Amino acid sequence: MDVLTTADEAASRTGPHRPEPLVPDPRSARFRAAAWVGAFLAPAVALVLLLLVVPFLVTAWRSLFDDNGITARFVGLSNYTALFTDPDFGRSLLNTVLWVVGTLVLPVLLGLLLAVLTHSMRWGAVARTAVVIPYALSGSATALLWTYLLRSDGAVNQTLGAVGLGGWQQEWLLHWPLNTLVMIVATTWQATGASLILFLIGLQTIPTDTIEAARIDGARGLQLFLRVIVPQLRPMTVVVVGMSIVNSLKTFDIVWLLTQGGPGTASETLALTMYRQTFTLNRYGYGAAVSVVLTVVVIAASWLYLRQQVRQRSGDAV
């Protein structure tokens, strides 16, 4: 009797028996999480495959043929051999490198400096508007404006003659490398606005306490800019520089509208060479080879740049 009473008291204290909760399998949870992530990523991956990877593979396959649009004959890597022994391709590659360097040094640097200088200015919004307006123009409108400025009897030469600097008058668009350099300047005039906007966004993310603390510690002017502001803008700089590299590697519209790659093929870029070989000379296989080379250059340049940035950030974190 005492034993039963003791058992009843223990049961009343502990309550009714409850089954142990089931512990979820970690592998099953990870699988479900991966399945959800895959479901969300699948449309984007499918779109990339459909619009980028498949066309690239088709273009790479077509580059192995001597194709004039009517007949096609398999020639293997002959198009690539002809491409890398063509002096015009070498000049086109050099011009593309000039575009990359020019658009990194000029629009990015000017956009950064103007963003910093006008960020706290009283009339900074007016100055920024004047810089951003050209960015709203199309490439065709920009080319038309600079054609008016740079042609032989254009506004630049007329202005130089009017102020007594006739000796500085040039055939701006008829001689290489001058024509490439002035086209880079024209692109800088248009593209600086985009860099300015992005750097302004980056400046707004810098805590004011950081700037004030640096000033209290004695940082002023160039020292404040280089040691405080530029490091804080590093994430945005990665974006701006990456965009500039890709855009400069595929430069086409302003070169085509200002010089059509001339004189001859002196100012052609890789994108313009691809267009001329494919749609003007009807050498579809050769043009496909140029396209493959351009794609590989763009991907390689972007990958190397992003890899370097990741390494630097990893080193800073350590």
Coordinates of C-alpha atoms in Angstrom, one line a residue:
M1 CA 0.0 0.0 0.0
D2 CA 2.8 2.3 0.9
V3 CA 4.5 1.5 -2.3
L4 CA 1.4 2.4 -4.4
T5 CA 1.0 5.6 -2.5
T6 CA 4.6 6.6 -3.1
A7 CA 4.2 5.9 -6.8
D8 CA 1.0 7.9 -7.0
E9 CA 2.7 10.8 -5.3
A10 CA 5.7 10.6 -7.6
A11 CA 3.4 10.6 -10.6
S12 CA 1.4 13.5 -9.3
R13 CA 4.6 15.5 -8.9
T14 CA 6.1 14.7 -12.2
G15 CA 2.9 14.8 -14.2
P16 CA 1.8 12.5 -17.0
H17 CA 4.5 10.8 -19.0
R18 CA 5.4 12.8 -22.2
P19 CA 7.3 11.4 -25.1
E20 CA 10.8 12.7 -25.8
P21 CA 10.8 15.5 -28.5
L22 CA 12.1 14.4 -31.8
V23 CA 15.5 15.9 -32.7
P24 CA 15.6 16.9 -36.4
D25 CA 18.2 15.4 -38.5
P26 CA 20.9 18.0 -39.4
R27 CA 21.4 16.5 -42.8
S28 CA 17.7 16.7 -43.6
A29 CA 17.6 20.3 -42.5
R30 CA 20.6 21.2 -44.6
F31 CA 19.0 19.5 -47.6
R32 CA 15.7 21.4 -47.2
A33 CA 17.6 24.6 -46.9
A34 CA 19.6 23.9 -50.0
A35 CA 16.5 22.9 -51.9
W36 CA 14.8 26.2 -51.0
V37 CA 17.9 28.2 -52.1
G38 CA 18.1 26.2 -55.3
A39 CA 14.4 26.8 -56.0
F40 CA 14.9 30.6 -55.7
L41 CA 18.1 30.6 -57.8
A42 CA 16.8 28.3 -60.5
P43 CA 15.0 31.0 -62.6
A44 CA 18.1 33.3 -62.5
V45 CA 20.5 30.5 -63.4
A46 CA 18.2 29.3 -66.2
L47 CA 18.1 32.9 -67.6
V48 CA 21.8 33.2 -67.5
L49 CA 22.3 29.9 -69.2
L50 CA 19.7 30.8 -71.9
L51 CA 20.9 34.4 -72.6
L52 CA 24.6 34.2 -71.9
V53 CA 26.1 30.7 -71.8
V54 CA 24.2 29.1 -74.7
P55 CA 24.9 32.0 -77.1
F56 CA 28.5 32.0 -76.1
L57 CA 28.8 28.3 -76.8
V58 CA 27.1 28.7 -80.2
T59 CA 29.4 31.6 -81.1
A60 CA 32.5 29.6 -80.0
W61 CA 31.3 26.7 -82.2
R62 CA 30.7 29.1 -85.2
S63 CA 34.2 30.5 -84.8
L64 CA 35.5 27.2 -86.0
F65 CA 34.0 27.6 -89.4
D66 CA 34.9 29.7 -92.5
D67 CA 31.4 31.1 -92.8
N68 CA 30.3 33.8 -95.2
G69 CA 26.6 33.6 -94.4
I70 CA 25.9 31.3 -97.3
T71 CA 28.4 28.5 -97.0
A72 CA 30.3 27.2 -94.0
R73 CA 33.4 25.1 -94.0
F74 CA 35.0 23.7 -90.8
V75 CA 38.5 25.1 -90.4
G76 CA 39.2 24.4 -86.8
L77 CA 41.4 27.1 -85.1
S78 CA 42.4 28.8 -88.4
N79 CA 40.3 31.9 -87.6
Y80 CA 42.2 32.3 -84.3
T81 CA 45.5 31.9 -86.1
A82 CA 44.6 34.5 -88.7
L83 CA 43.3 36.8 -85.9
F84 CA 46.4 36.8 -83.8
T85 CA 48.7 37.3 -86.9
D86 CA 46.5 40.2 -88.2
P87 CA 48.2 43.6 -87.5
D88 CA 44.8 45.3 -87.5
F89 CA 43.8 43.0 -84.5
G90 CA 46.9 44.1 -82.7
R91 CA 46.0 47.8 -83.2
S92 CA 42.4 47.1 -82.1
L93 CA 43.7 45.4 -78.9
L94 CA 46.0 48.3 -78.2
N95 CA 43.1 50.8 -78.6
T96 CA 41.0 48.7 -76.2
V97 CA 43.7 48.8 -73.6
L98 CA 43.9 52.6 -74.1
W99 CA 40.2 52.8 -73.5
V100 CA 40.5 50.7 -70.3
V101 CA 43.3 52.9 -68.9
G102 CA 41.6 56.1 -70.0
T103 CA 38.2 55.4 -68.6
L104 CA 39.8 54.2 -65.3
V105 CA 42.0 57.2 -64.8
L106 CA 39.5 59.9 -66.0
P107 CA 35.8 59.2 -65.3
V108 CA 36.5 57.3 -62.1
L109 CA 39.0 59.7 -60.6
L110 CA 37.0 62.8 -61.7
G111 CA 33.8 61.3 -60.3
L112 CA 35.5 60.6 -57.0
L113 CA 37.1 64.1 -56.7
L114 CA 33.9 65.9 -57.7
A115 CA 31.8 63.8 -55.3
V116 CA 34.1 64.6 -52.4
L117 CA 34.5 68.3 -53.2
T118 CA 30.7 69.0 -53.8
H119 CA 29.4 66.8 -51.0
S120 CA 29.4 69.5 -48.4
M121 CA 29.5 72.6 -50.7
R122 CA 26.7 75.1 -50.5
W123 CA 26.1 75.1 -54.2
G124 CA 27.2 71.5 -54.6
A125 CA 23.9 70.3 -55.9
V126 CA 24.1 72.7 -58.9
A127 CA 27.7 71.6 -59.7
R128 CA 26.6 67.9 -59.5
T129 CA 23.7 68.5 -61.8
A130 CA 25.9 70.0 -64.4
V131 CA 28.1 66.9 -64.3
V132 CA 25.3 64.4 -64.2
I133 CA 23.2 65.9 -67.1
P134 CA 25.6 64.5 -69.9
Y135 CA 25.1 61.1 -68.4
A136 CA 21.4 61.3 -69.3
L137 CA 22.3 61.7 -73.0
S138 CA 22.4 58.8 -75.4
G139 CA 25.6 57.7 -77.1
S140 CA 24.3 59.0 -80.4
A141 CA 23.6 62.5 -79.0
T142 CA 27.0 62.6 -77.3
A143 CA 28.7 61.6 -80.6
L144 CA 26.7 64.2 -82.6
L145 CA 27.7 66.9 -80.1
W146 CA 31.4 66.0 -80.2
T147 CA 31.4 65.7 -83.9
Y148 CA 30.3 69.3 -84.1
L149 CA 33.1 70.2 -81.7
L150 CA 36.0 68.2 -83.2
R151 CA 35.5 68.2 -87.0
S152 CA 38.0 70.2 -89.1
D153 CA 35.8 73.3 -89.1
G154 CA 34.2 72.6 -85.7
A155 CA 33.8 74.7 -82.7
V156 CA 37.2 73.7 -81.1
N157 CA 39.3 74.8 -84.1
Q158 CA 37.2 77.9 -84.6
T159 CA 37.6 78.9 -81.0
L160 CA 41.4 78.3 -81.1
G161 CA 41.6 80.5 -84.2
A162 CA 39.5 83.2 -82.7
V163 CA 41.8 83.5 -79.6
G164 CA 45.0 83.5 -81.6
L165 CA 46.0 79.9 -81.1
G166 CA 45.6 78.8 -84.7
G167 CA 48.8 76.8 -84.4
W168 CA 47.0 74.4 -82.0
Q169 CA 44.3 73.6 -84.5
Q170 CA 44.2 69.9 -85.3
E171 CA 42.4 67.3 -87.4
W172 CA 41.2 65.8 -84.2
L173 CA 39.4 62.8 -85.6
L174 CA 41.7 61.9 -88.5
H175 CA 44.9 60.9 -86.9
W176 CA 45.8 58.1 -84.5
P177 CA 46.3 58.1 -81.5
L178 CA 44.9 61.7 -81.2
N179 CA 41.4 60.5 -82.3
T180 CA 41.4 57.7 -79.7
L181 CA 42.4 60.2 -77.0
V182 CA 39.8 62.8 -77.8
M183 CA 37.1 60.1 -77.9
I184 CA 38.2 59.0 -74.4
V185 CA 37.8 62.6 -73.3
A186 CA 34.3 62.7 -74.9
T187 CA 33.4 59.5 -73.0
T188 CA 34.8 61.0 -69.8
W189 CA 32.5 64.0 -70.3
Q190 CA 29.5 61.7 -70.4
A191 CA 30.5 58.9 -68.0
T192 CA 31.8 61.0 -65.1
G193 CA 28.2 61.6 -63.9
A194 CA 27.6 57.9 -63.2
S195 CA 30.8 57.7 -61.1
L196 CA 29.8 60.9 -59.3
I197 CA 26.4 59.5 -58.4
L198 CA 27.8 56.2 -57.1
F199 CA 30.5 57.8 -55.1
L200 CA 27.9 60.2 -53.5
I201 CA 26.0 57.2 -52.4
G202 CA 29.1 55.8 -50.9
L203 CA 29.9 59.1 -49.1
Q204 CA 26.4 59.1 -47.5
T205 CA 27.2 55.7 -45.9
I206 CA 30.3 57.0 -44.1
P207 CA 29.5 57.8 -40.5
T208 CA 29.9 61.5 -39.6
D209 CA 31.5 60.4 -36.3
T210 CA 34.4 58.9 -38.3
I211 CA 35.1 62.1 -40.1
E212 CA 34.8 64.2 -37.0
A213 CA 37.1 61.9 -35.1
A214 CA 39.7 62.1 -37.8
R215 CA 39.5 65.9 -37.8
I216 CA 39.9 65.9 -34.0
D217 CA 43.0 63.8 -34.5
G218 CA 44.4 66.4 -36.9
A219 CA 43.6 64.9 -40.3
R220 CA 43.0 67.7 -42.8
G221 CA 42.8 68.0 -46.6
L222 CA 44.6 65.4 -48.6
Q223 CA 45.5 63.4 -45.5
L224 CA 41.8 63.1 -44.6
F225 CA 40.9 62.2 -48.1
L226 CA 43.5 59.5 -48.6
R227 CA 43.5 58.0 -45.1
V228 CA 39.9 58.2 -44.1
I229 CA 37.5 58.8 -47.0
V230 CA 39.1 56.6 -49.7
P231 CA 39.3 53.5 -47.5
Q232 CA 35.6 54.0 -46.4
L233 CA 34.6 54.2 -50.1
R234 CA 36.4 51.0 -51.0
P235 CA 33.2 48.9 -51.5
M236 CA 31.7 51.5 -53.9
T237 CA 35.1 51.9 -55.6
V238 CA 35.0 48.2 -56.4
V239 CA 31.7 48.6 -58.1
V240 CA 32.6 51.7 -60.1
V241 CA 36.0 50.3 -61.3
G242 CA 34.4 47.0 -62.2
M243 CA 31.7 48.7 -64.3
S244 CA 34.3 51.0 -65.9
I245 CA 36.5 48.0 -66.9
V246 CA 33.6 46.1 -68.5
N247 CA 32.2 49.2 -70.3
S248 CA 35.5 50.2 -71.7
L249 CA 36.2 46.7 -73.0
K250 CA 33.0 46.7 -75.1
T251 CA 33.2 50.3 -76.3
F252 CA 31.5 50.6 -79.6
D253 CA 28.9 53.3 -80.2
I254 CA 30.9 56.5 -79.8
V255 CA 33.9 55.2 -81.9
W256 CA 31.6 54.0 -84.7
L257 CA 29.7 57.3 -84.8
L258 CA 32.7 59.6 -84.6
T259 CA 35.3 57.8 -86.7
Q260 CA 33.8 54.5 -87.8
G261 CA 37.1 53.0 -86.7
G262 CA 39.1 55.2 -89.1
P263 CA 41.2 56.4 -90.6
G264 CA 41.2 52.9 -92.1
T265 CA 41.0 50.7 -89.0
A266 CA 43.4 52.8 -86.8
S267 CA 40.9 53.6 -84.1
E268 CA 39.0 50.4 -83.9
T269 CA 38.3 48.6 -80.7
L270 CA 37.7 44.9 -80.3
A271 CA 33.9 45.4 -80.4
L272 CA 34.2 47.5 -83.6
T273 CA 36.5 44.9 -85.2
M274 CA 33.9 42.2 -84.4
Y275 CA 31.1 44.3 -86.0
R276 CA 33.1 45.1 -89.1
Q277 CA 34.2 41.6 -89.7
T278 CA 30.8 40.1 -89.2
F279 CA 28.3 42.6 -90.7
T280 CA 30.5 44.6 -93.2
L281 CA 32.8 41.9 -94.5
N282 CA 30.4 39.0 -94.0
R283 CA 33.1 36.9 -92.3
Y284 CA 30.9 35.4 -89.7
G285 CA 33.4 32.8 -88.5
Y286 CA 36.2 35.4 -88.1
G287 CA 33.8 37.8 -86.4
A288 CA 32.7 35.0 -84.0
A289 CA 36.4 34.4 -83.2
V290 CA 36.8 38.1 -82.3
S291 CA 33.7 37.9 -80.2
V292 CA 35.1 34.9 -78.3
V293 CA 38.4 36.7 -77.6
L294 CA 36.5 39.8 -76.4
T295 CA 34.3 37.7 -74.1
V296 CA 37.3 35.9 -72.6
V297 CA 39.1 39.2 -72.1
V298 CA 36.1 40.7 -70.3
I299 CA 35.6 37.7 -68.1
A300 CA 39.3 37.4 -67.3
A301 CA 39.7 41.1 -66.5
S302 CA 36.6 41.1 -64.3
W303 CA 37.7 37.9 -62.5
L304 CA 41.3 39.0 -61.9
Y305 CA 40.1 42.4 -60.5
L306 CA 37.4 40.9 -58.2
R307 CA 39.9 38.2 -57.0
Q308 CA 42.4 40.9 -56.1
Q309 CA 39.8 42.8 -54.2
V310 CA 38.7 39.7 -52.3
R311 CA 42.3 38.9 -51.4
Q312 CA 42.9 42.5 -50.2
R313 CA 39.7 42.4 -48.0
S314 CA 40.8 39.0 -46.6
G315 CA 44.2 40.4 -45.7
D316 CA 42.6 43.5 -44.1
A317 CA 40.3 41.2 -42.1
V318 CA 43.3 39.2 -40.8

